[in-house]
Structure formats: C-alpha cells, structure tokens
PDB file of C-alpha atoms in Angstrom:
ATOM      1  CA  UNK C   1      81.450  65.415 110.732  1.00 73.00           C
ATOM      2  CA  UNK C   2      82.525  67.922 113.900  1.00 87.00           C
ATOM      3  CA  UNK C   3      82.104  71.072 112.330  1.00 97.00           C
ATOM      4  CA  UNK C   4      84.724  74.131 114.102  1.00 98.00           C
ATOM      5  CA  UNK C   5      83.591  77.669 112.710  1.00 98.00           C
ATOM      6  CA  UNK C   6      85.128  80.782 112.685  1.00 98.00           C
ATOM      7  CA  UNK C   7      82.635  83.626 113.009  1.00 98.00           C
ATOM      8  CA  UNK C   8      84.470  86.673 112.420  1.00 98.00           C
ATOM      9  CA  UNK C   9      83.504  90.241 113.964  1.00 97.00           C
ATOM     10  CA  UNK C  10      84.265  93.841 112.146  1.00 94.00           C
ATOM     11  CA  UNK C  11      84.547  96.020 115.256  1.00 93.00           C
ATOM     12  CA  UNK C  12      85.065  99.548 116.050  1.00 90.00           C
ATOM     13  CA  UNK C  13      84.330 102.265 118.998  1.00 90.00           C
ATOM     14  CA  UNK C  14      80.492 100.387 119.541  1.00 93.00           C
ATOM     15  CA  UNK C  15      81.080  98.193 123.051  1.00 94.00           C
ATOM     16  CA  UNK C  16      77.360  98.063 124.158  1.00 93.00           C
ATOM     17  CA  UNK C  17      76.337  96.356 120.053  1.00 94.00           C
ATOM     18  CA  UNK C  18      79.752  94.480 120.316  1.00 95.00           C
ATOM     19  CA  UNK C  19      78.792  93.236 123.903  1.00 95.00           C
ATOM     20  CA  UNK C  20      74.406  91.377 122.967  1.00 96.00           C
ATOM     21  CA  UNK C  21      76.479  90.371 118.969  1.00 97.00           C
ATOM     22  CA  UNK C  22      79.033  88.697 121.919  1.00 98.00           C
ATOM     23  CA  UNK C  23      77.018  87.233 124.270  1.00 98.00           C
ATOM     24  CA  UNK C  24      74.440  85.991 122.064  1.00 98.00           C
ATOM     25  CA  UNK C  25      78.253  83.973 119.926  1.00 98.00           C
ATOM     26  CA  UNK C  26      78.724  82.874 123.568  1.00 98.00           C
ATOM     27  CA  UNK C  27      75.072  81.560 124.630  1.00 98.00           C
ATOM     28  CA  UNK C  28      75.343  78.960 121.536  1.00 98.00           C
ATOM     29  CA  UNK C  29      74.591  75.133 122.332  1.00 98.00           C
ATOM     30  CA  UNK C  30      77.042  74.409 119.722  1.00 98.00           C
ATOM     31  CA  UNK C  31      80.376  75.005 120.819  1.00 97.00           C
ATOM     32  CA  UNK C  32      83.188  74.162 118.321  1.00 98.00           C
ATOM     33  CA  UNK C  33      83.463  77.917 117.340  1.00 98.00           C
ATOM     34  CA  UNK C  34      86.880  80.891 116.622  1.00 98.00           C
ATOM     35  CA  UNK C  35      84.954  83.948 117.235  1.00 98.00           C
ATOM     36  CA  UNK C  36      88.064  86.084 115.400  1.00 98.00           C
ATOM     37  CA  UNK C  37      87.124  89.469 115.926  1.00 97.00           C
ATOM     38  CA  UNK C  38      89.011  92.653 113.844  1.00 95.00           C
ATOM     39  CA  UNK C  39      89.129  95.745 115.431  1.00 93.00           C
ATOM     40  CA  UNK C  40      90.970  99.369 113.139  1.00 90.00           C
ATOM     41  CA  UNK C  41      90.776 100.910 117.296  1.00 90.00           C
ATOM     42  CA  UNK C  42      94.683 100.861 119.513  1.00 91.00           C
ATOM     43  CA  UNK C  43      91.985 102.484 121.311  1.00 90.00           C
ATOM     44  CA  UNK C  44      89.305 100.175 122.007  1.00 92.00           C
ATOM     45  CA  UNK C  45      89.710  97.712 125.308  1.00 93.00           C
ATOM     46  CA  UNK C  46      86.771  96.046 124.957  1.00 95.00           C
ATOM     47  CA  UNK C  47      86.352  93.542 122.544  1.00 96.00           C
ATOM     48  CA  UNK C  48      87.184  90.751 123.593  1.00 95.00           C
ATOM     49  CA  UNK C  49      87.578  86.955 121.521  1.00 96.00           C
ATOM     50  CA  UNK C  50      89.179  84.254 120.897  1.00 97.00           C
ATOM     51  CA  UNK C  51      91.335  86.271 119.211  1.00 97.00           C
ATOM     52  CA  UNK C  52      91.672  90.080 118.887  1.00 96.00           C
ATOM     53  CA  UNK C  53      93.293  91.597 115.450  1.00 94.00           C
ATOM     54  CA  UNK C  54      94.281  95.117 115.065  1.00 93.00           C
ATOM     55  CA  UNK C  55      94.018  96.268 111.229  1.00 90.00           C
ATOM     56  CA  UNK C  56      94.295  99.805 109.868  1.00 86.00           C
ATOM     57  CA  UNK C  57      91.995 101.342 109.209  1.00 82.00           C
ATOM     58  CA  UNK C  58      91.389 102.460 105.646  1.00 80.00           C
ATOM     59  CA  UNK C  59      87.766 104.659 104.721  1.00 73.00           C
ATOM     60  CA  UNK C  60      84.572 104.316 102.775  1.00 70.00           C
ATOM     61  CA  UNK C  61      84.608 100.745 102.006  1.00 77.00           C
ATOM     62  CA  UNK C  62      87.906  99.854 103.195  1.00 79.00           C
ATOM     63  CA  UNK C  63      86.057  98.744 106.291  1.00 86.00           C
ATOM     64  CA  UNK C  64      84.997  95.149 103.919  1.00 90.00           C
ATOM     65  CA  UNK C  65      88.540  94.837 103.712  1.00 92.00           C
ATOM     66  CA  UNK C  66      89.116  93.852 107.944  1.00 93.00           C
ATOM     67  CA  UNK C  67      87.134  90.715 106.674  1.00 95.00           C
ATOM     68  CA  UNK C  68      90.776  89.914 103.816  1.00 95.00           C
ATOM     69  CA  UNK C  69      93.069  90.584 106.644  1.00 93.00           C
ATOM     70  CA  UNK C  70      90.650  89.089 108.687  1.00 95.00           C
ATOM     71  CA  UNK C  71      91.237  85.902 106.923  1.00 96.00           C
ATOM     72  CA  UNK C  72      95.516  85.104 108.115  1.00 96.00           C
ATOM     73  CA  UNK C  73      94.116  84.340 111.661  1.00 97.00           C
ATOM     74  CA  UNK C  74      91.129  81.563 110.296  1.00 98.00           C
ATOM     75  CA  UNK C  75      92.323  78.110 112.430  1.00 98.00           C
ATOM     76  CA  UNK C  76      92.265  74.966 110.699  1.00 97.00           C
ATOM     77  CA  UNK C  77      89.995  73.143 113.496  1.00 98.00           C
ATOM     78  CA  UNK C  78      87.680  75.879 112.956  1.00 98.00           C
ATOM     79  CA  UNK C  79      87.894  77.105 108.735  1.00 98.00           C
ATOM     80  CA  UNK C  80      83.529  76.875 108.144  1.00 98.00           C
ATOM     81  CA  UNK C  81      83.480  80.937 108.241  1.00 98.00           C
ATOM     82  CA  UNK C  82      81.065  83.024 109.712  1.00 98.00           C
ATOM     83  CA  UNK C  83      79.961  86.702 110.014  1.00 98.00           C
ATOM     84  CA  UNK C  84      78.997  88.582 112.201  1.00 97.00           C
ATOM     85  CA  UNK C  85      79.275  92.310 112.402  1.00 94.00           C
ATOM     86  CA  UNK C  86      78.673  93.694 116.402  1.00 95.00           C
ATOM     87  CA  UNK C  87      76.273  95.806 115.260  1.00 94.00           C
ATOM     88  CA  UNK C  88      74.462  91.595 114.885  1.00 96.00           C
ATOM     89  CA  UNK C  89      73.695  88.842 116.817  1.00 97.00           C
ATOM     90  CA  UNK C  90      72.725  85.311 116.419  1.00 98.00           C
ATOM     91  CA  UNK C  91      68.774  85.129 117.104  1.00 98.00           C
ATOM     92  CA  UNK C  92      68.621  81.714 118.283  1.00 98.00           C
ATOM     93  CA  UNK C  93      71.014  80.429 120.399  1.00 98.00           C
ATOM     94  CA  UNK C  94      71.002  76.532 118.894  1.00 98.00           C
ATOM     95  CA  UNK C  95      71.718  78.416 114.812  1.00 98.00           C
ATOM     96  CA  UNK C  96      75.522  76.742 114.410  1.00 98.00           C
ATOM     97  CA  UNK C  97      73.663  73.869 115.743  1.00 98.00           C
ATOM     98  CA  UNK C  98      71.323  74.189 112.610  1.00 98.00           C
ATOM     99  CA  UNK C  99      73.552  75.040 110.564  1.00 98.00           C
ATOM    100  CA  UNK C 100      76.623  72.511 111.451  1.00 98.00           C
ATOM    101  CA  UNK C 101      73.433  69.923 110.429  1.00 98.00           C
ATOM    102  CA  UNK C 102      73.114  70.683 106.780  1.00 98.00           C
ATOM    103  CA  UNK C 103      76.935  70.846 105.711  1.00 98.00           C
ATOM    104  CA  UNK C 104      77.598  67.471 104.168  1.00 97.00           C
ATOM    105  CA  UNK C 105      80.397  68.150 102.447  1.00 97.00           C
ATOM    106  CA  UNK C 106      83.354  71.439 102.013  1.00 97.00           C
ATOM    107  CA  UNK C 107      81.824  72.513  98.803  1.00 98.00           C
ATOM    108  CA  UNK C 108      78.468  73.046 100.772  1.00 98.00           C
ATOM    109  CA  UNK C 109      77.568  77.032 101.832  1.00 98.00           C
ATOM    110  CA  UNK C 110      74.444  77.293 104.022  1.00 98.00           C
ATOM    111  CA  UNK C 111      72.266  80.283 103.189  1.00 97.00           C
ATOM    112  CA  UNK C 112      69.794  81.356 105.867  1.00 96.00           C
ATOM    113  CA  UNK C 113      67.460  84.425 106.322  1.00 95.00           C
ATOM    114  CA  UNK C 114      68.205  87.096 108.494  1.00 96.00           C
ATOM    115  CA  UNK C 115      66.081  89.704 110.263  1.00 95.00           C
ATOM    116  CA  UNK C 116      66.426  93.506 109.323  1.00 92.00           C
ATOM    117  CA  UNK C 117      63.761  95.978 110.917  1.00 89.00           C
ATOM    118  CA  UNK C 118      61.387  95.825 108.343  1.00 88.00           C
ATOM    119  CA  UNK C 119      61.043  92.354 107.197  1.00 92.00           C
ATOM    120  CA  UNK C 120      64.047  89.289 107.096  1.00 94.00           C
ATOM    121  CA  UNK C 121      66.534  89.345 104.428  1.00 93.00           C
ATOM    122  CA  UNK C 122      65.912  87.201 101.044  1.00 93.00           C
ATOM    123  CA  UNK C 123      62.487  87.389 101.912  1.00 84.00           C
ATOM    124  CA  UNK C 124      60.281  85.578  99.345  1.00 80.00           C
ATOM    125  CA  UNK C 125      63.333  84.879  97.448  1.00 77.00           C
ATOM    126  CA  UNK C 126      64.922  82.648  99.605  1.00 73.00           C
ATOM    127  CA  UNK C 127      65.819  79.453  97.741  1.00 82.00           C
ATOM    128  CA  UNK C 128      66.336  81.305  94.929  1.00 87.00           C
ATOM    129  CA  UNK C 129      69.380  82.834  92.767  1.00 92.00           C
ATOM    130  CA  UNK C 130      71.588  85.738  95.399  1.00 93.00           C
ATOM    131  CA  UNK C 131      69.972  89.755  94.202  1.00 92.00           C
ATOM    132  CA  UNK C 132      71.715  92.998  94.875  1.00 92.00           C
ATOM    133  CA  UNK C 133      69.617  94.633  98.444  1.00 89.00           C
ATOM    134  CA  UNK C 134      68.230  91.195  99.334  1.00 92.00           C
ATOM    135  CA  UNK C 135      71.290  89.158 100.017  1.00 94.00           C
ATOM    136  CA  UNK C 136      73.058  89.997 103.422  1.00 95.00           C
ATOM    137  CA  UNK C 137      76.698  88.768 104.643  1.00 96.00           C
ATOM    138  CA  UNK C 138      76.007  87.690 108.149  1.00 97.00           C
ATOM    139  CA  UNK C 139      72.757  85.008 106.260  1.00 97.00           C
ATOM    140  CA  UNK C 140      76.022  82.489 105.142  1.00 98.00           C
ATOM    141  CA  UNK C 141      78.320  80.275 105.564  1.00 98.00           C
ATOM    142  CA  UNK C 142      81.366  78.065 103.501  1.00 98.00           C
ATOM    143  CA  UNK C 143      84.355  76.674 103.766  1.00 98.00           C
ATOM    144  CA  UNK C 144      88.106  78.852 104.367  1.00 98.00           C
ATOM    145  CA  UNK C 145      89.417  76.571 100.903  1.00 98.00           C
ATOM    146  CA  UNK C 146      86.479  78.667  98.910  1.00 98.00           C
ATOM    147  CA  UNK C 147      87.450  81.367 100.352  1.00 98.00           C
ATOM    148  CA  UNK C 148      86.644  84.586  98.236  1.00 96.00           C
ATOM    149  CA  UNK C 149      88.316  87.746  98.493  1.00 96.00           C
ATOM    150  CA  UNK C 150      86.193  91.034  99.970  1.00 96.00           C
ATOM    151  CA  UNK C 151      86.375  93.907  97.901  1.00 94.00           C
ATOM    152  CA  UNK C 152      85.812  98.297  98.580  1.00 91.00           C
ATOM    153  CA  UNK C 153      82.698  98.495  97.067  1.00 90.00           C
ATOM    154  CA  UNK C 154      79.111  98.917  97.904  1.00 89.00           C
ATOM    155  CA  UNK C 155      77.530  95.508  97.758  1.00 92.00           C
ATOM    156  CA  UNK C 156      80.777  94.004  98.602  1.00 92.00           C
ATOM    157  CA  UNK C 157      78.653  91.267 100.840  1.00 95.00           C
ATOM    158  CA  UNK C 158      76.232  90.066  97.154  1.00 96.00           C
ATOM    159  CA  UNK C 159      79.642  89.550  94.614  1.00 96.00           C
ATOM    160  CA  UNK C 160      81.752  87.094  97.697  1.00 97.00           C
ATOM    161  CA  UNK C 161      77.924  85.364  97.784  1.00 97.00           C
ATOM    162  CA  UNK C 162      77.041  85.589  94.281  1.00 97.00           C
ATOM    163  CA  UNK C 163      80.222  84.142  93.416  1.00 97.00           C
ATOM    164  CA  UNK C 164      79.918  81.899  96.305  1.00 98.00           C
ATOM    165  CA  UNK C 165      76.646  80.622  95.328  1.00 97.00           C
ATOM    166  CA  UNK C 166      77.284  80.088  91.810  1.00 96.00           C
ATOM    167  CA  UNK C 167      80.761  78.435  93.375  1.00 97.00           C
ATOM    168  CA  UNK C 168      79.769  76.202  95.365  1.00 98.00           C
ATOM    169  CA  UNK C 169      76.690  73.831  96.299  1.00 98.00           C
ATOM    170  CA  UNK C 170      74.008  76.134  97.896  1.00 97.00           C
ATOM    171  CA  UNK C 171      72.177  74.780 100.787  1.00 97.00           C
ATOM    172  CA  UNK C 172      69.074  77.070 101.593  1.00 95.00           C
ATOM    173  CA  UNK C 173      67.677  76.877 105.122  1.00 95.00           C
ATOM    174  CA  UNK C 174      63.923  78.255 105.525  1.00 92.00           C
ATOM    175  CA  UNK C 175      65.231  79.898 109.003  1.00 94.00           C
ATOM    176  CA  UNK C 176      65.954  82.847 110.476  1.00 96.00           C
ATOM    177  CA  UNK C 177      69.771  82.353 112.636  1.00 98.00           C
ATOM    178  CA  UNK C 178      70.928  85.348 112.681  1.00 98.00           C
ATOM    179  CA  UNK C 179      69.695  89.491 112.595  1.00 96.00           C
ATOM    180  CA  UNK C 180      70.537  92.929 113.096  1.00 94.00           C
ATOM    181  CA  UNK C 181      70.504  95.309 116.895  1.00 91.00           C
ATOM    182  CA  UNK C 182      69.352  98.271 114.908  1.00 80.00           C
ATOM    183  CA  UNK C 183      69.208  99.192 110.994  1.00 59.00           C
ATOM    184  CA  UNK C 184      72.010  98.957 109.521  1.00 55.00           C
ATOM    185  CA  UNK C 185      74.973 100.837 111.123  1.00 51.00           C
ATOM    186  CA  UNK C 186      75.915 101.538 107.527  1.00 47.00           C
ATOM    187  CA  UNK C 187      79.845 101.896 109.306  1.00 51.00           C
ATOM    188  CA  UNK C 188      79.529 104.794 110.732  1.00 57.00           C
ATOM    189  CA  UNK C 189      80.643 103.512 114.582  1.00 63.00           C
ATOM    190  CA  UNK C 190      77.529 104.936 116.132  1.00 69.00           C
ATOM    191  CA  UNK C 191      76.638 102.862 119.368  1.00 65.00           C
ATOM    192  CA  UNK C 192      73.902 101.861 121.249  1.00 68.00           C
ATOM    193  CA  UNK C 193      72.952 104.575 124.474  1.00 63.00           C
ATOM    194  CA  UNK C 194      73.201 102.998 127.395  1.00 54.00           C
ATOM    195  CA  UNK C 195      69.532 102.925 128.160  1.00 42.00           C
ATOM    196  CA  UNK C 196      69.280 100.852 125.245  1.00 52.00           C
ATOM    197  CA  UNK C 197      72.244  98.949 126.060  1.00 49.00           C
TER     198      UNK C 197
END
C-alpha cells in the first residue's frame, strides 16, 4: 500500500528551529509526503514547504486551532496526518518508512515514542492507553477521514489522541521517531540563537 503523508508544521518567528525541522523532513527516505506549513505572521518569509497557509493569530492556546485551519489544505493524495512543530524533528531518516510499514487499514492509529530533554514520552506507558502529560502530539499518525478537531486548551494534544485511541485501532511502535530540538517552547516563539543553529 502506497501511503501518502501530510506533515503539518506550525511556525512563527523561529527560522532556525524551522530550518532544522524542515531538513529532517527533506532527509526522509520515504518521499511520498506533503509538507504543509502553517504560519500566523505575514512578515515571516522563511517558511517553505509544499504549501504555506497563513492563518489569523489567536491568543493563548489558540495556536492549537491552527491545525483545524490547516486541515482544509490536506490533499486527498496524502491523507495520513503527522504533526511536527518547528522546534521538533524526525530523529531518523527512515521514520516515515517505519510508520508506513505499520499501517494496514485506514482505521489504524500509529503511535511511537518521542525524545524529550528529560526522557521518552511516553516512557514505560508506551503500548498502554494515553495519559495526560505522558503523550504528545508529535508521536502519532492517523488517516484524515478520522479527523478530530483541536481545542484551544492545555493538553489539547491529549484530548485528540485519547479520542482517536478509543475510536481507532492503536498500533504501537516502540521506537523513537521524533523529538524536540530543545525544551518545550510553550508557544512563546523563542528561536535558537544563531550560534546554536
């Protein structure tokens, strides 16, 4: 089965983080992907991908809602959705290959472990139902036909993942396929320094 992925990346005022994220996407050995970029700052000229969507800036956790706007641009040819923010990255160039190999039906939900500065998320809970604070939005993939809207709230990723987990067939990969480039950004738009980039 030829799996088409859409990787959705939010970015704003963080060109150095974004460059690393983008490089990890371009380095993927599995090339059937569409990189959809979401930006809320028209002054940002660095975002590049297969499509760049400009969205209205929203306060607080409103940046979670950018995903709902981005969903409008997911091409039918690439219905398998992965979220990867600008300060995240694929940890291995065959990440998409591994995810694609795990998919059997449109009702699968593939989950994997994510490298955080303090350890893996989820750690010992990998393979078990999601728990708030021990699951993250850059550690799962699912088919667009099962889209679940994001909410402007803390633990927005948990609510999406938990709902899908109990609706779809979870497929756990006990592998680290994505990770953070730094500590969690919390939507503060703090970029890498040029020397670190």
